Amino acid sequence: RQRAMIAMALALDPKLLIADEPTTALDVTTQAQILKLIRDLQQRKKTAVLFITHDFGVVAEIADRVVVMQHGAIVEQGAADTVLNDPQHPYTRQLIAAVPPLTTPPPRILSGKTILTIDGVSKTYRTGGFLGRGARITEAVKNVSLRLPRGATLGIVGESGSGKSTLARCIVRLIDPDAGSIVLAGKDWAKLGRDEIRRETRHIQMVFQDPFASLNPRRKATELVAQGPIVHGTGRATAIAEARKLFELVGLDPSAGDRFPHEFSGGQRQRIGLARALALRPDVLVADEPVSALDVSVQAQVLRLLAELRQQLGLSIIFITHDLRVAAQICDLIAVMKDGAVVEQGMTAEVFGRPQHPYTQALLSAIPGGDFTRKRDALIA
């Protein structure tokens, strides 16, 4: 779709192409393809490009000159190499520092107890056709088996269409798997009926990629957070009081709970989504691309918050992302998905430091601005 939009923009042979966050929320390989396409078009048509982005990795990959804006004003500008390697303004330095490093932190000691076991889960979609004939069959998830230790974070990474989000929705039973088992709290969620899922949903909660789309715009923030406990039998006054405490826990002013979702920033809405998921005190939190649409500084804040909540509450987390730099910072374990199947899994440092599968190697090599990030990481070290 992004390629089609670029083709439409270039149809009139413009002198200037303005690209407003064209690679945001795209996986690394698609991102690399879009950047290459824009560079090729520049060379062939001599088109100037004004590229708007929050990702300094992308800046390092494509920009000749850089202009840094804060609060509507330009705070720094210059040649890309100069701004990236010798930033003068504190805000520029803050943005560059917020880009997640490619190196992984020292591994944590993981619990020997397993809280979630996924065994042989599969999901197939059938679309089109008449009376079952000529239908298009898509194997979205193929025989996936994973284990989540108690208190750990398991990252599931891969390109768009790799099956990671479908797997996440199978785990929380937003969609029904065709085969396999999902054992949590001694029960196989793959076999639970809808009434049983509603009763057991307190054990596992989900945080979605787009917090604005997942929050009811007609309800105030505190009511959104208190809704789950109220449905499960908690008195309204108690649930509201607990919601305000959760606001503090996720770094929001409790008095802000009287505002509606549209009155918050993207990062604040994601914190509300986290508070809502935590309101039922789940054992497992499934986070589906929770920071992909956020700028790097807000992204870093949300990642720190997740790490703190994991420590304070003893959460076990499944973290779905296409951003390998983000996964490197927060995940203890990594599972790499391609075409619905897990092609490689293990400790994060092992998988990213010594990738065995060609697909994992391709994902790591496609990270935009990889050379710049490695140079910066080496200087910091």
JSON list of C-alpha atoms in Angstrom, two decimals, residues 49 102 154 157 163 192 206 214 233 274 294 302 352 379:
[
{"chain": "A", "resi": 49, "resn": "VAL", "atom": "CA", "xyz": [12.52, 14.66, -0.65]},
{"chain": "A", "resi": 102, "resn": "LEU", "atom": "CA", "xyz": [21.26, -3.23, 19.06]},
{"chain": "A", "resi": 154, "resn": "LEU", "atom": "CA", "xyz": [9.06, -13.62, 25.55]},
{"chain": "A", "resi": 157, "resn": "VAL", "atom": "CA", "xyz": [9.26, -10.99, 16.16]},
{"chain": "A", "resi": 163, "resn": "GLY", "atom": "CA", "xyz": [1.58, -14.69, 12.02]},
{"chain": "A", "resi": 192, "resn": "LEU", "atom": "CA", "xyz": [-12.47, -23.22, 26.95]},
{"chain": "A", "resi": 206, "resn": "MET", "atom": "CA", "xyz": [-3.82, -7.71, 26.22]},
{"chain": "A", "resi": 214, "resn": "SER", "atom": "CA", "xyz": [-9.03, 0.27, 21.64]},
{"chain": "A", "resi": 233, "resn": "GLY", "atom": "CA", "xyz": [-17.92, -8.21, 40.55]},
{"chain": "A", "resi": 274, "resn": "LEU", "atom": "CA", "xyz": [-1.61, -0.66, 30.32]},
{"chain": "A", "resi": 294, "resn": "LEU", "atom": "CA", "xyz": [5.24, 6.10, 19.32]},
{"chain": "A", "resi": 302, "resn": "VAL", "atom": "CA", "xyz": [6.89, 2.97, 27.84]},
{"chain": "A", "resi": 352, "resn": "PHE", "atom": "CA", "xyz": [20.52, -11.77, 18.07]},
{"chain": "A", "resi": 379, "resn": "LEU", "atom": "CA", "xyz": [31.03, 5.02, 21.93]}
]
